[in-house]
Short mmCIF file of C-alpha atoms and ligand atoms in Angstrom, two decimals:
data_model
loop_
_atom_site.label_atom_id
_atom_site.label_comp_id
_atom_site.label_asym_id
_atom_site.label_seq_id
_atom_site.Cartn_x
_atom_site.Cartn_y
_atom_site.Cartn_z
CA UNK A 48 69.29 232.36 -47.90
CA UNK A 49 68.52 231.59 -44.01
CA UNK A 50 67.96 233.18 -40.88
CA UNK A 51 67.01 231.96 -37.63
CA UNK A 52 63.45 231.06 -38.28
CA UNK A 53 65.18 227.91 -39.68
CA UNK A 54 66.72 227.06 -36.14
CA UNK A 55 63.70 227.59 -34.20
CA UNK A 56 61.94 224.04 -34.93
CA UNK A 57 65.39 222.83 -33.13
CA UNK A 58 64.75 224.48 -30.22
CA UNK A 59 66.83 227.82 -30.99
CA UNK A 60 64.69 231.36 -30.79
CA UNK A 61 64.75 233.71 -33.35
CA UNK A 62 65.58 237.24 -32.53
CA UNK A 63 62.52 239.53 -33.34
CA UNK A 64 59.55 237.42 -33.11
CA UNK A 65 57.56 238.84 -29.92
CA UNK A 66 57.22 237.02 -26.95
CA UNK A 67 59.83 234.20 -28.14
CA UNK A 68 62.88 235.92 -29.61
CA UNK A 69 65.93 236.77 -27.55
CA UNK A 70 65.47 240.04 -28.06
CA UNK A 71 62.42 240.92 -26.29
CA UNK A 72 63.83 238.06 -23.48
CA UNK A 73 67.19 239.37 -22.14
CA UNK A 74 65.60 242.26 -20.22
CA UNK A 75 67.34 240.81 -17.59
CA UNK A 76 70.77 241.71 -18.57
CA UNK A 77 70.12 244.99 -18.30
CA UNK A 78 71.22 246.06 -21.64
CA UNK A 79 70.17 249.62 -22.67
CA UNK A 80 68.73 247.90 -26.06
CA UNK A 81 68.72 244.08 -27.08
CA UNK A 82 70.95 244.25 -29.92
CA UNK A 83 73.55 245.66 -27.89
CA UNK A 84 74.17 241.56 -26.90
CA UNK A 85 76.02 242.21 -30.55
CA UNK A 86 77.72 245.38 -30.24
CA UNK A 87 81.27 246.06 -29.22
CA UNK A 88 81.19 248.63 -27.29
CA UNK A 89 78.78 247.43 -25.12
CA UNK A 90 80.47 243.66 -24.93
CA UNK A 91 83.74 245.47 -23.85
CA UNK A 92 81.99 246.64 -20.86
CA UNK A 93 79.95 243.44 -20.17
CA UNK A 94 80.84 240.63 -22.06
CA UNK A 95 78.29 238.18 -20.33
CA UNK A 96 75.68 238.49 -21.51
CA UNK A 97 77.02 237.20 -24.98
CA UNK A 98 79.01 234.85 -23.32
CA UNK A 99 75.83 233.48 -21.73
CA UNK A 100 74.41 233.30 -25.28
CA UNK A 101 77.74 231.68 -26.16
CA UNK A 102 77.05 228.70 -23.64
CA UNK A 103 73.38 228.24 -24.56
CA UNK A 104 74.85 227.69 -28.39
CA UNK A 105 77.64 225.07 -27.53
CA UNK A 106 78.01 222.74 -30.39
CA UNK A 107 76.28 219.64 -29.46
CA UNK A 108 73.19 221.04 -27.55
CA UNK A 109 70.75 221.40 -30.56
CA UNK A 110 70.52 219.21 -33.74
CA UNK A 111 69.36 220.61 -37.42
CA UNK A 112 65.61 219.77 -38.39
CA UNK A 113 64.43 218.88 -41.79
CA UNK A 114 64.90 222.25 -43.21
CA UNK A 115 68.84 221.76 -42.76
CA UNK A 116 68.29 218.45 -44.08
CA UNK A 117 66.45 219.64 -47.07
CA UNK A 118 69.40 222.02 -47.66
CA UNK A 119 71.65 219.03 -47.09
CA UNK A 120 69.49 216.66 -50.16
CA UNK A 121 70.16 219.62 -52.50
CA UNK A 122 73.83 219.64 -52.19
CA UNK A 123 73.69 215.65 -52.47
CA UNK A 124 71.50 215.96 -55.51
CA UNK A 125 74.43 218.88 -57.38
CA UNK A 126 71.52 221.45 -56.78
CA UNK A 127 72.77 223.94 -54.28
CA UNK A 128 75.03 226.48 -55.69
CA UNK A 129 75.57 227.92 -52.46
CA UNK A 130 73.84 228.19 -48.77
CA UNK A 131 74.01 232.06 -47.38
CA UNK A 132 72.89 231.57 -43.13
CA UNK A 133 72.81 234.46 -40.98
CA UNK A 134 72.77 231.65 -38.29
CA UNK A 135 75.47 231.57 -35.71
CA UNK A 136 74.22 227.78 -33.71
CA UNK A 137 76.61 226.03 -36.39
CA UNK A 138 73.54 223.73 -37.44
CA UNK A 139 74.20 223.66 -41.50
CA UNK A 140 77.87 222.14 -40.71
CA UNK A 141 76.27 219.71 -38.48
CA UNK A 142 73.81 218.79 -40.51
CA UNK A 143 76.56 217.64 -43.53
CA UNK A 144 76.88 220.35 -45.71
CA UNK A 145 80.52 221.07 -46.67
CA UNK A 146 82.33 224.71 -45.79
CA UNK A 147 82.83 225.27 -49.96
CA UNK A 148 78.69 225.31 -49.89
CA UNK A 149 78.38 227.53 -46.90
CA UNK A 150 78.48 231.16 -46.35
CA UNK A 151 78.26 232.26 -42.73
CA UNK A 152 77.22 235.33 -43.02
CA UNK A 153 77.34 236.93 -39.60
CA UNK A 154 80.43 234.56 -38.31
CA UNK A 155 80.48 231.47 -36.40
CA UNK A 156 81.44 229.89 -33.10
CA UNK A 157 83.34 227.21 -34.98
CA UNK A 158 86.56 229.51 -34.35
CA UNK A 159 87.92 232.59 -31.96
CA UNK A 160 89.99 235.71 -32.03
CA UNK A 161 91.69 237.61 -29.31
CA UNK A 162 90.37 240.92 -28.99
CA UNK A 163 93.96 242.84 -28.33
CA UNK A 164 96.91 240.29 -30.40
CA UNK A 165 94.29 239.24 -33.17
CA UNK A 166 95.75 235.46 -32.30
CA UNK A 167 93.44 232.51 -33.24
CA UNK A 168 92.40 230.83 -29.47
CA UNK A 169 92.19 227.24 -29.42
CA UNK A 170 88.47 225.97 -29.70
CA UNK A 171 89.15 224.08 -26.29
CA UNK A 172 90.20 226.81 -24.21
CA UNK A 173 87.84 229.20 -25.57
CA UNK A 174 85.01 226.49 -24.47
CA UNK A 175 86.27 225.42 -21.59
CA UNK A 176 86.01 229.06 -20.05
CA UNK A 177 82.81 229.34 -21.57
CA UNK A 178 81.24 226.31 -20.35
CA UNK A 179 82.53 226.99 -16.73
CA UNK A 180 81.05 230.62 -16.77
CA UNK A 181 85.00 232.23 -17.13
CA UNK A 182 85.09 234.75 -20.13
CA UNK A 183 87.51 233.53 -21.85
CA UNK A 184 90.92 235.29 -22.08
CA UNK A 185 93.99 234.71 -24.65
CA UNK A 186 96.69 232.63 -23.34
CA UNK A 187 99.39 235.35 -24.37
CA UNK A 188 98.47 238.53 -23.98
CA UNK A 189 95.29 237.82 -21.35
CA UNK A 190 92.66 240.19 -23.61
CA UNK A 191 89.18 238.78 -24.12
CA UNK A 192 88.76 236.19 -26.59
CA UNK A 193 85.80 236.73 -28.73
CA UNK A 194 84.13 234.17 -31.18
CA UNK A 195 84.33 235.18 -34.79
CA UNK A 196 80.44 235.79 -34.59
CA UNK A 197 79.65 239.01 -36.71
CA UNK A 198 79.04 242.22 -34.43
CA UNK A 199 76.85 244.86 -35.29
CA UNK A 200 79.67 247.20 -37.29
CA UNK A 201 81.85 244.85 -38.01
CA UNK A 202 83.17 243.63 -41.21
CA UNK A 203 81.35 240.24 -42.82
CA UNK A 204 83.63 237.55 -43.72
CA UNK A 205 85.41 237.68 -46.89
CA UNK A 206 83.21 234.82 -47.97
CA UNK A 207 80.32 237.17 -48.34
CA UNK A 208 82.13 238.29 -51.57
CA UNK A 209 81.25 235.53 -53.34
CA UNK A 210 77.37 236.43 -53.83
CA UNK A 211 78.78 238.76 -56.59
CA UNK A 212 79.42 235.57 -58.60
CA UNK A 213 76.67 232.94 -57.00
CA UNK A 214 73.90 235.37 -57.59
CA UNK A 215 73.85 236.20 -60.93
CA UNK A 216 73.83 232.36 -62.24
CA UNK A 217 71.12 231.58 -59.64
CA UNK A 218 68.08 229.64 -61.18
CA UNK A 219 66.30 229.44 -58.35
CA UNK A 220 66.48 231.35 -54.96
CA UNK A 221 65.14 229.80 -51.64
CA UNK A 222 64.77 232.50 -48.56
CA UNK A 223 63.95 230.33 -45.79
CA UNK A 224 63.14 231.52 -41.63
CA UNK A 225 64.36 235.22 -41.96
CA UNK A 226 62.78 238.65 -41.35
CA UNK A 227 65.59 240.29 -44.03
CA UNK A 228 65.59 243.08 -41.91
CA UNK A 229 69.71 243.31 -41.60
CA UNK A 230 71.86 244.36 -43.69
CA UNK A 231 73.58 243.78 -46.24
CA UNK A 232 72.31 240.13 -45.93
CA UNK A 233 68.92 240.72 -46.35
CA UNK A 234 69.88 242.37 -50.02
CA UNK A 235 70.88 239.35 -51.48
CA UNK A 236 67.45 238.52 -52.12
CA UNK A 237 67.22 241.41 -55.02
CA UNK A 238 70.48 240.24 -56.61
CA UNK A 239 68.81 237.16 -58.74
CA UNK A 240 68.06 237.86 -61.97
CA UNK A 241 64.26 238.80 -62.49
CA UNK A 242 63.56 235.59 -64.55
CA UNK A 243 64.58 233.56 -61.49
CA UNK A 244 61.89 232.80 -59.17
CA UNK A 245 62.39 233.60 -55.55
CA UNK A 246 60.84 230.86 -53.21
CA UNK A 247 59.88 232.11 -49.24
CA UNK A 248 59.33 229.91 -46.85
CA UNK A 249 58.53 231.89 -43.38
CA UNK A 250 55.94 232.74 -40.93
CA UNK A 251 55.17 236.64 -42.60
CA UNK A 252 55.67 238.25 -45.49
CA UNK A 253 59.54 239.64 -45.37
CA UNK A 254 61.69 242.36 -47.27
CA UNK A 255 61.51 242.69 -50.76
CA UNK A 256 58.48 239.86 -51.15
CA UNK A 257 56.12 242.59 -49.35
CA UNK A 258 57.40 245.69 -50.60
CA UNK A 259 58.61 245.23 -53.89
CA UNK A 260 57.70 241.61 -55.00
CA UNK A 261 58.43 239.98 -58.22
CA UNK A 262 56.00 238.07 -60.77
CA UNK A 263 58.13 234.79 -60.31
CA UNK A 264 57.82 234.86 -56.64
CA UNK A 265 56.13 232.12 -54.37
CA UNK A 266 55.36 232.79 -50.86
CA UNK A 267 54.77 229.43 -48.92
CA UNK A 268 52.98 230.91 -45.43
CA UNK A 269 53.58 229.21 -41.91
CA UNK A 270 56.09 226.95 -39.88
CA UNK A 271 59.28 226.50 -42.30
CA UNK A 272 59.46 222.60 -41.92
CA UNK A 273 55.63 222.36 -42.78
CA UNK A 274 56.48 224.26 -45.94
CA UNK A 275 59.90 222.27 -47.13
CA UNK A 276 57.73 219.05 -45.90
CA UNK A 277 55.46 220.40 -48.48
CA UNK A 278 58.04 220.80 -51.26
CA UNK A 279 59.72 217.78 -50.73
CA UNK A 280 56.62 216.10 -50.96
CA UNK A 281 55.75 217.96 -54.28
CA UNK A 282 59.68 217.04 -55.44
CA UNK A 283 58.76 213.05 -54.72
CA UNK A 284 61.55 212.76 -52.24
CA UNK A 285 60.18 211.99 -48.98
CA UNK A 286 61.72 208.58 -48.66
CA UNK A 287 65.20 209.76 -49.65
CA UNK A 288 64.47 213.01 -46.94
CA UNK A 289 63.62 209.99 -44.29
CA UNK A 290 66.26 207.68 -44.91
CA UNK A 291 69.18 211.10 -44.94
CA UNK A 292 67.40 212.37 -41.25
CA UNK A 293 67.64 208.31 -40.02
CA UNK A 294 71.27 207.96 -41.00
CA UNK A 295 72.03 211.61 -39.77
CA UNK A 296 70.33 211.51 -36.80
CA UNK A 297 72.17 208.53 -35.20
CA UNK A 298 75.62 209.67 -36.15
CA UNK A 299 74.30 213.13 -34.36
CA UNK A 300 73.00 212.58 -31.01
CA UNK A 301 71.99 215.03 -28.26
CA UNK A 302 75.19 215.50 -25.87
CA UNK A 303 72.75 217.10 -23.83
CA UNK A 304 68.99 217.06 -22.87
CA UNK A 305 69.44 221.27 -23.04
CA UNK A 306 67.24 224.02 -24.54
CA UNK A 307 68.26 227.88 -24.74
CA UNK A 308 65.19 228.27 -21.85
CA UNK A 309 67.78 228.64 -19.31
CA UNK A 310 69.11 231.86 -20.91
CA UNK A 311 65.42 233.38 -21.22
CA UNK A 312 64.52 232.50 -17.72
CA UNK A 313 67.66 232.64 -15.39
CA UNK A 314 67.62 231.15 -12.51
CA UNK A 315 66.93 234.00 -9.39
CA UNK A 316 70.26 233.73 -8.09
CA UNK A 317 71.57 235.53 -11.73
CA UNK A 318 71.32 239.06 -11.49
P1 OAD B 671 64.83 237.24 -37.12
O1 OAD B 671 64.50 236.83 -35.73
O2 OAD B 671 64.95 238.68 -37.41
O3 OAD B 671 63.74 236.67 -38.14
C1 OAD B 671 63.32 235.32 -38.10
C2 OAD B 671 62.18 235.15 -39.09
O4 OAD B 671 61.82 233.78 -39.11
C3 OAD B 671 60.91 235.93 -38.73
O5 OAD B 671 60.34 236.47 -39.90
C4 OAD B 671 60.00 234.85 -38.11
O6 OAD B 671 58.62 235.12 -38.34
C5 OAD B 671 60.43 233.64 -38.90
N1 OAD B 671 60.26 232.36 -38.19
C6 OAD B 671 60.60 232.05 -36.91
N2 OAD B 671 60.33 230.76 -36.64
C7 OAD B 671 59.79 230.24 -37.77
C8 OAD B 671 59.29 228.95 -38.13
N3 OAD B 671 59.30 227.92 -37.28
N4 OAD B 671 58.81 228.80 -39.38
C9 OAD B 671 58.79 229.82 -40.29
N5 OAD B 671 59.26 231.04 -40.01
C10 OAD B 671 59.75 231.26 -38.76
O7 OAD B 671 66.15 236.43 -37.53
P2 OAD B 671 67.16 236.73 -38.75
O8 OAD B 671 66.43 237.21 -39.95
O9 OAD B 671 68.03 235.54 -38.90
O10 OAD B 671 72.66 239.01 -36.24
O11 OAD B 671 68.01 237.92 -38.12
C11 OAD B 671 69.10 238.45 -38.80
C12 OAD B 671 70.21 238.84 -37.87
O12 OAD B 671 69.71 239.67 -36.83
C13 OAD B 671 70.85 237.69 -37.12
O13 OAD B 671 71.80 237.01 -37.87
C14 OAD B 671 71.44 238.35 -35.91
C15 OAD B 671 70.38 239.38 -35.59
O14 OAD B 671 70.84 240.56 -35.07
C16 OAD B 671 73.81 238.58 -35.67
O15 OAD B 671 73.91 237.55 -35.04
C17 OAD B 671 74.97 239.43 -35.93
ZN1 ZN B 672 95.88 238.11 -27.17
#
C-alpha cells in the first residue's frame, strides 16, 4: 500500500504534512478548505485550481525514486501480489510495473472523461488544453473534461474490488509514505490476516500501527527511501537495485527541469 510520502523524494508534496503539503500551500486559490481542490462541487465552479495541479503532474516532469524501484524488483523477483497507490503523478507505471500489478486507487491522469456525455477525451487534447492553461472541454458536447482522478465522493475504480481476493493470501504487507487517514484505502491495512506481518515505512506512526497495532508489525521510522535502502540492503540486493535504477533511469529522462514549486508559489501576476 502507498501514498504520497512515496512521491515526495521525487520532488512531488504530500498532502498533509505541514509546511510542505499542498494542502496547507494553495491558500492562494482561495478555496473555502484545501480538499475542496478534490471535490465536485467546488471544481464545477472553479476548475483551476485542479487544473493547475493537473499541469504541475504532467507525465514526464518527475521520475520514480528507489522506493518505486523497490516495488518494481519485487514484481521482477514473482513477489508482489499486487501494488495498491493512492498516488495520482502516474510514477509506479513509469517506473515498469505492469497495469495487472497496479491498483490506482484514487484514479489516474493516464485517461479522461467528459463531465456531461461520459465520452473518453483523447489524452492529447485533454493535455494540450492543460498545458496551455485552457480547461479542457469535450470535442462533442463542449462540457469540461475531467481526468479520471478519484474525487472526494466519488466511486473508486472497479479495480479496488480486487483487495477482497489479494488480501486474504497476503504473506507480507508493505504500507509505504501514507498517513491512512482516507478512506476506504487506508482500511486495507486491517484486511491481512493477523499471522502476516505488516511492514511501515513512513515518517510517523499511521492508522492502525498507532492505534491498534499488531504483534507481527515492524515500524521502520524516517525518510521512506532511507528505510527500503535499508531493506534492500538487509535482502542482499543492492547491486541488482543499482543496475534496475541505471537501466531505468536512461530510458526515463527528465522532459523537463520542473518541480511542483511553481504551483505552491505562483508567480504575482496569478491571482
Ligand atoms: P498524506 O499527505 O496524507 O500522507 C503522506 C504520509 O507520508 C505522511 O504520513 C507523511 O509523514 C509521510 N511522508 C511524506 N514524505 C515522506 C518521506 N520522504 N519519507 C517517509 N514518509 C514520508 O498522503 P496520502 O496518505 O497519500 O486523495 O493521502 C491520501 C489521499 O488524500 C490522497 O490520495 C489524496 C488526498 O486527499 C486524492 O487524490 C483523491
Ligand atoms: Zn461531452
Amino acid at each position: 500500500m502507498a501514498g504520497a510520502g512515496i512521491s515526495t523524494p521525487s520532488g512531488i508534496p504530500d498532502f498533509r504534512s505541514p509546511g510542505s503539503g499542498l494542502y496547507s500551500n494553495l491558500k492562494q486559490y482561495n478555496l473555502p478548505y484545501p480538499e475542496a481542490i478534490f471535490e465536485l462541487t467546488f471544481f464545477f465552479q472553479n476548475p483551476k485550481p485542479f487544473f493547475t495541479l493537473a499541469k504541475e503532474l504532467y507525465p514526464g516532469n518527475f521520475k520514480p525514486n528507489m522506493t518505486h524501484y523497490f516495488l518494481r524488483l519485487l514484481h521482477d523477483k514473482g513477489l508482489l501480489l499486487r501494488l495498491y497507490t493512492q498516488n495520482i503523478d502516474g510514477l509506479e507505471r513509469v517506473s515498469g510495473i505492469p497495469a495487472s500489478k497496479l491498483v490506482e486507487a484514487h484514479g489516474t491522469f493516464a485517461s479522461a472523461t467528459c463531465t456531461v456525455c461520459l465520452r473518453a477525451c483523447p489524452g492529447e487534447d485533454f493535455w494540450a488544453a492543460v498545458l496551455a492553461d485552457r480547461v479542457p472541454c469535450c470535442r462533442v458536447c463542449t462540457g469540461i473534461v475531467k481526468p479520471d482522478v478519484v474525487f472526494f465522493g466519488e466511486p473508486l475504480p472497479e479495480r479496488f474490488l480486487l483487495h477482497v481476493v489479494d488480501f486474504p493470501v497476503a504473506d507480507l504487507l508493505l504500507v509505504l509514505g501514507t498517513s491512512l487517514e482516507v478512506e476506504p484505502f487506508a482500511s486495507l491495512s486491517e484486511y491481512v490476516r493477523h499471522s502476516v506481518p505488516r511492514v511501515l515505512i513512513n515518517q510517523a506512526v499511521v492508522g492502525t500501527f498507532a492505534w491498534q497495532p499488531r504483534g507481527r508489525d515492524v515500524v521502520q521510522l524516517g525518510d521512506v527511501v532511507h528505510g527500503v535502502e535499508k531493506l534492500v540492503t538487509l535482502l542482499g540486493w543492492t547491486e541488482e537495485m543499482q543496475d534496475l535504477m541505471r537501466r531505468e533511469r536512461e530510458k526515463h529522462p527528465l522532459h523537463q527541469d520542473s518541480t511542483i514549486d511553481s504551483l505552491i508559489k505562483p508567480s504575482s501576476s496569478e491571482s
